[in-house]
Coordinates of C-alpha atoms and ligand atoms in Angstrom, one line a residue:
X71 CA 55.5 171.7 38.4
X72 CA 51.6 171.5 38.7
X73 CA 50.2 175.1 38.7
X74 CA 47.9 175.1 42.0
X75 CA 45.6 177.8 40.9
X76 CA 44.3 175.7 37.6
X77 CA 41.9 173.3 37.9
X78 CA 43.1 169.9 36.7
X79 CA 43.2 169.1 33.3
X80 CA 40.1 166.9 32.6
X81 CA 40.9 163.7 30.0
X82 CA 38.2 161.2 28.9
X83 CA 39.3 158.4 27.8
X84 CA 36.9 156.0 25.7
X85 CA 37.7 152.5 27.2
X86 CA 37.3 148.9 27.3
X87 CA 40.5 147.8 26.2
X88 CA 44.2 146.9 27.7
X89 CA 45.6 150.3 26.5
X90 CA 42.7 152.3 27.9
X91 CA 43.7 150.9 31.1
X92 CA 47.4 151.0 30.7
X93 CA 46.7 154.8 29.7
X94 CA 44.5 155.3 32.8
X95 CA 47.1 153.8 35.3
X96 CA 49.8 156.0 33.5
X97 CA 47.9 159.1 34.1
X98 CA 46.5 158.3 37.5
X99 CA 49.7 156.4 38.8
X100 CA 48.7 156.9 42.6
X101 CA 45.5 155.3 41.9
X102 CA 47.2 152.0 40.0
X103 CA 49.7 151.9 42.5
X104 CA 52.3 152.3 40.0
X105 CA 55.8 151.7 41.1
X106 CA 57.5 153.4 38.0
X107 CA 57.1 157.2 37.6
X108 CA 54.6 157.8 34.5
X109 CA 55.5 159.7 31.7
X110 CA 52.4 161.8 32.3
X111 CA 51.7 165.4 31.7
X112 CA 53.2 167.5 34.7
X113 CA 50.1 169.4 35.0
X114 CA 47.4 168.4 37.5
X115 CA 45.0 165.9 35.7
X116 CA 41.8 164.2 36.2
X117 CA 40.9 161.2 34.4
X118 CA 37.8 159.8 33.6
X119 CA 37.5 156.3 31.7
X120 CA 34.1 155.8 29.8
X121 CA 33.1 151.8 29.4
X122 CA 30.0 150.9 27.4
X123 CA 28.8 148.4 30.1
X124 CA 28.6 145.2 27.7
X125 CA 30.6 143.4 30.4
X126 CA 29.1 142.1 33.6
X127 CA 32.1 142.7 35.4
X128 CA 34.7 144.6 33.8
X129 CA 38.3 145.0 34.7
X130 CA 38.1 148.7 36.0
X131 CA 40.8 151.2 35.2
X132 CA 42.5 153.7 37.7
X133 CA 41.1 156.9 38.2
X134 CA 37.2 157.9 37.7
X135 CA 34.7 155.5 35.6
X136 CA 31.6 156.3 34.2
X137 CA 29.4 153.2 32.4
X138 CA 27.1 153.7 29.7
X139 CA 26.2 154.9 26.1
X140 CA 26.1 158.9 25.7
X141 CA 23.4 159.0 23.6
X142 CA 25.4 159.2 19.8
X143 CA 27.8 161.8 18.7
X144 CA 25.2 164.8 19.9
X145 CA 25.1 163.4 23.7
X146 CA 28.8 162.8 23.6
X147 CA 29.6 166.2 23.0
X148 CA 27.4 167.2 25.2
X149 CA 29.0 165.1 27.9
X150 CA 32.4 167.1 27.1
X151 CA 31.4 170.5 27.2
X152 CA 29.5 170.1 30.8
X153 CA 32.3 168.2 32.1
X154 CA 34.7 170.7 31.2
X155 CA 36.9 167.9 29.0
X156 CA 40.2 169.2 27.8
X157 CA 41.0 166.1 26.0
X158 CA 39.7 162.9 24.5
X159 CA 41.5 159.6 23.8
X160 CA 39.4 157.0 22.0
X161 CA 41.4 153.7 23.2
X162 CA 38.2 151.5 22.3
X163 CA 38.6 148.3 20.5
X164 CA 39.8 148.6 16.8
X165 CA 36.1 147.0 15.9
X166 CA 34.3 149.5 18.3
X167 CA 33.4 151.5 14.9
X168 CA 30.6 153.4 15.9
X169 CA 31.8 154.9 18.9
X170 CA 35.1 155.9 17.3
X171 CA 33.3 157.7 14.6
X172 CA 30.7 159.3 17.4
X173 CA 34.2 160.5 19.2
X174 CA 35.1 162.2 15.8
X175 CA 32.2 164.1 15.7
X176 CA 31.6 164.9 19.1
X177 CA 35.2 166.0 19.6
X178 CA 34.8 168.4 16.5
X179 CA 31.4 169.8 17.6
X180 CA 33.0 170.5 20.8
X181 CA 36.4 171.8 19.7
X182 CA 38.0 169.2 22.1
X183 CA 41.4 167.6 20.7
X184 CA 41.0 163.9 19.9
X185 CA 43.6 161.1 19.9
X186 CA 42.9 157.7 19.1
X187 CA 45.0 154.8 20.4
X188 CA 45.1 151.6 18.0
X189 CA 47.1 148.5 18.4
X190 CA 48.6 147.5 15.1
X191 CA 46.4 144.6 13.3
X192 CA 48.1 141.1 13.1
X193 CA 50.0 140.0 9.9
X194 CA 50.2 136.5 8.5
X195 CA 53.7 134.8 8.9
X196 CA 55.3 131.8 7.0
X197 CA 53.1 128.7 7.6
X198 CA 49.9 130.4 8.3
X199 CA 46.6 129.7 6.1
X200 CA 44.7 132.9 6.3
X201 CA 41.6 133.7 4.9
X202 CA 41.1 137.5 5.0
X203 CA 37.2 138.8 5.3
X204 CA 35.2 141.7 5.9
X205 CA 32.4 140.8 7.8
X206 CA 31.2 138.3 10.1
X207 CA 28.5 137.3 7.3
X208 CA 31.6 136.8 5.0
X209 CA 33.5 134.7 7.3
X210 CA 30.2 132.9 7.9
X211 CA 30.1 131.9 4.4
X212 CA 33.5 131.0 4.3
X213 CA 33.6 128.5 6.8
X214 CA 31.6 125.3 5.4
X215 CA 34.7 125.2 2.6
X216 CA 37.3 125.1 5.4
X217 CA 35.7 122.8 8.4
X218 CA 33.3 121.0 10.6
X219 CA 34.6 121.8 13.9
X220 CA 34.9 125.8 14.4
X221 CA 36.8 127.8 17.3
X222 CA 34.7 131.0 17.1
X223 CA 36.6 133.9 18.9
X224 CA 34.8 136.9 17.4
X225 CA 32.9 137.6 20.8
X226 CA 29.4 136.8 21.7
X227 CA 27.7 139.6 20.1
X228 CA 28.0 138.6 16.6
X229 CA 26.9 134.7 17.0
X230 CA 23.8 135.6 15.4
X231 CA 25.7 135.9 12.0
X232 CA 26.7 131.7 12.3
X233 CA 23.4 130.8 13.7
X234 CA 22.1 129.2 10.4
X235 CA 25.6 126.8 10.3
X236 CA 23.5 124.0 11.7
X237 CA 25.8 121.5 10.0
X238 CA 29.0 122.7 11.9
X239 CA 30.0 122.5 15.6
X240 CA 31.4 125.5 17.5
X241 CA 33.5 126.2 20.6
X242 CA 32.8 129.6 21.4
X243 CA 34.9 131.5 23.9
X244 CA 33.4 134.7 25.4
X245 CA 33.7 136.9 28.8
X246 CA 30.3 136.6 29.3
X247 CA 27.6 134.0 27.7
X248 CA 26.1 134.5 24.8
X249 CA 22.4 134.9 24.0
X250 CA 20.1 133.4 21.2
X251 CA 20.3 133.5 18.2
X252 CA 23.5 131.3 18.0
X253 CA 24.6 128.4 16.1
X254 CA 22.6 125.2 17.6
X255 CA 25.7 123.0 18.1
X256 CA 28.0 124.7 20.0
X257 CA 30.2 124.6 23.2
X258 CA 30.8 127.8 25.3
X259 CA 33.7 128.7 27.0
X260 CA 33.7 131.6 29.4
X261 CA 36.8 133.1 29.3
X262 CA 39.2 136.4 29.1
X263 CA 42.5 136.8 27.7
X264 CA 45.5 136.8 27.8
X265 CA 45.6 133.3 26.7
X266 CA 49.0 131.0 26.7
X267 CA 50.5 129.2 23.7
X268 CA 50.1 125.9 25.7
X269 CA 46.8 126.4 26.6
X270 CA 45.4 127.6 23.1
X271 CA 47.3 124.5 21.6
X272 CA 45.2 122.1 24.4
X273 CA 42.0 123.6 23.4
X274 CA 42.8 122.9 19.3
X275 CA 43.7 119.4 20.3
X276 CA 41.0 118.5 22.8
X277 CA 38.1 120.0 20.7
X278 CA 39.9 118.4 17.4
X279 CA 39.5 122.2 16.0
X280 CA 39.9 122.2 12.1
X281 CA 39.1 126.0 11.6
X282 CA 39.4 129.3 13.4
X283 CA 37.4 132.2 13.4
X284 CA 39.1 135.7 14.7
X285 CA 38.8 139.5 14.2
X286 CA 42.0 141.4 13.8
X287 CA 42.1 142.6 17.0
X288 CA 45.8 143.2 17.4
X289 CA 48.4 143.3 20.1
X290 CA 49.7 140.3 22.1
X291 CA 47.3 139.1 24.8
X292 CA 45.1 137.1 22.2
X293 CA 47.6 136.3 19.4
X294 CA 48.8 132.8 20.8
X295 CA 45.9 131.1 19.2
X296 CA 47.2 132.2 15.9
X297 CA 50.5 130.5 16.7
X298 CA 48.7 127.4 18.0
X299 CA 46.3 127.2 14.6
X300 CA 49.7 127.7 12.6
X301 CA 51.6 124.5 14.3
X302 CA 48.5 122.3 14.0
X303 CA 48.1 123.4 10.2
X304 CA 44.5 124.8 11.2
X305 CA 43.1 127.6 8.5
X306 CA 42.2 130.6 10.0
X307 CA 39.4 133.2 8.8
X308 CA 40.4 136.6 9.8
X309 CA 37.9 139.6 10.0
X310 CA 39.8 142.8 8.8
X311 CA 39.1 145.9 10.9
X312 CA 36.9 148.8 9.9
X313 CA 38.6 152.2 8.5
X314 CA 38.6 154.4 11.7
X315 CA 37.4 157.9 11.0
X316 CA 39.2 160.2 8.8
X317 CA 41.4 163.1 9.8
X318 CA 41.9 161.6 13.5
X319 CA 45.5 161.3 14.5
X320 CA 46.2 157.6 15.7
X321 CA 49.0 156.2 18.1
X322 CA 49.7 152.6 18.7
X323 CA 50.8 152.7 22.2
X324 CA 49.5 154.2 25.5
X325 CA 52.7 155.8 26.0
X326 CA 52.3 158.1 23.0
X327 CA 49.0 158.9 24.2
X328 CA 50.5 160.3 27.3
X329 CA 53.3 162.2 25.5
X330 CA 50.7 163.6 23.3
X331 CA 49.0 164.9 26.0
X332 CA 52.1 166.1 27.6
X333 CA 52.8 168.4 24.3
X334 CA 48.9 169.2 24.1
X335 CA 49.0 170.9 27.8
X336 CA 52.1 172.0 27.8
X337 CA 51.6 174.2 24.4
X338 CA 48.5 175.5 25.5
X339 CA 50.3 176.4 29.1
X340 CA 52.8 178.6 26.9
X341 CA 50.1 180.5 25.6
Ligands
NAP21 P1 30.4 150.4 19.1 O1 29.7 149.2 18.3 O2 31.1 151.1 18.6 O3 29.3 151.1 20.0 C1 28.2 151.1 19.8 C2 27.7 152.1 21.2 O4 28.0 151.6 22.2 C3 27.8 153.3 20.7 O5 27.2 154.1 20.1 C4 27.9 154.0 22.2 O6 26.6 154.3 22.7 C5 28.2 152.8 23.1 N1 29.7 152.6 23.7 C6 30.3 152.0 23.1 N2 32.1 152.0 23.5 C7 31.3 153.1 24.5 C8 32.3 153.7 25.6 N3 33.7 153.1 25.9 N4 31.9 154.2 26.5 C9 30.6 154.6 26.5 N5 29.6 154.1 25.5 C10 30.3 153.2 24.7 O7 31.1 149.3 20.2 P2 31.2 147.8 20.5 O8 31.8 147.3 19.6 O9 29.6 147.3 20.9 O10 32.2 147.8 21.8 C11 32.0 148.3 23.2 C12 32.8 148.6 24.2 O11 33.4 147.3 24.2 C13 33.9 149.6 23.7 O12 34.1 150.3 24.9 C14 35.2 148.7 23.2 O13 36.3 149.1 23.7 C15 34.7 147.3 23.9 N6 35.2 146.2 23.0 C16 34.9 146.1 22.1 C17 35.1 144.9 21.0 C18 34.6 144.5 19.7 O14 35.2 143.5 19.3 N7 34.0 145.6 19.3 C19 36.0 143.9 21.7 C20 36.8 144.3 23.3 C21 36.1 145.1 23.8 P3 26.4 155.9 22.9 O15 26.0 156.0 21.2 O16 24.8 155.7 23.3 O17 27.1 156.5 22.9

């Protein structure tokens, strides 16, 4: 049972992903209106999710929300101390590399336990034609040999890497409208996942796409495009993930993070 005398344990979730929203909902079930009993720790919790502020109208998680950068690892360490954070969960996107490294540094400085939630990456199956690269620049360099009509799903922030490809036509899908520099010949599709297989097939057909570019984001919400590409014989340029920071424990699912918190707080209670 929660100890009424103790202030709630404060969990900071670095968010901007489905996993972060699922974890916040599991930890703050009243706020999410969750019908199922959540696998949350038994002690009273205060849950804050931090968003970078990149998306104009983000999907908001349950619990408290703060928006905007912290000011590097030092700023994050200060925030952890000033807000008496008991545990830090890095549930950011696998390509949000800077904040993940900042989290590792800040957690070590402020002596706050840190766990990362990292969804598994995608793996090619029979029939896939994948070209794996390590950066958007490498993806851009690979494109002219692969096709002329590109479906670009790497987000609006990296469009500058493709801006010099004046001979190619791009279908760019992003949540908010991109700003220049971007490829001169492009159509923008403002949308956010999850996407259906039917929908992705129709997009490839309607725009006569002959090559797809994606980050290895993992997760099912945006995986249908890979199946649609395989079916249509469309090659896929897959940008590999950056390595996460060393020494940070990682789980794949929000439920495992809730379990980790339960273990952390019950171990602390027994001391
Ligand atoms: P990033 O390059 O790793 O981080 C750049 C800076 O943005 C960080 O140094 C930090 O600023 C701030 N920041 C990032 N995530 C933050 C968070 N959750 N709360 C507060 N500040 C944050 O990050 P990014 O790739 O631009 O991604 C930004 C956000 O979008 C992340 O929350 C991520 O989960 C989400 N997202 C990213 C992608 C992607 O492909 N990269 C896709 C979907 C969602 P300070 O140094 O000032 O603290």
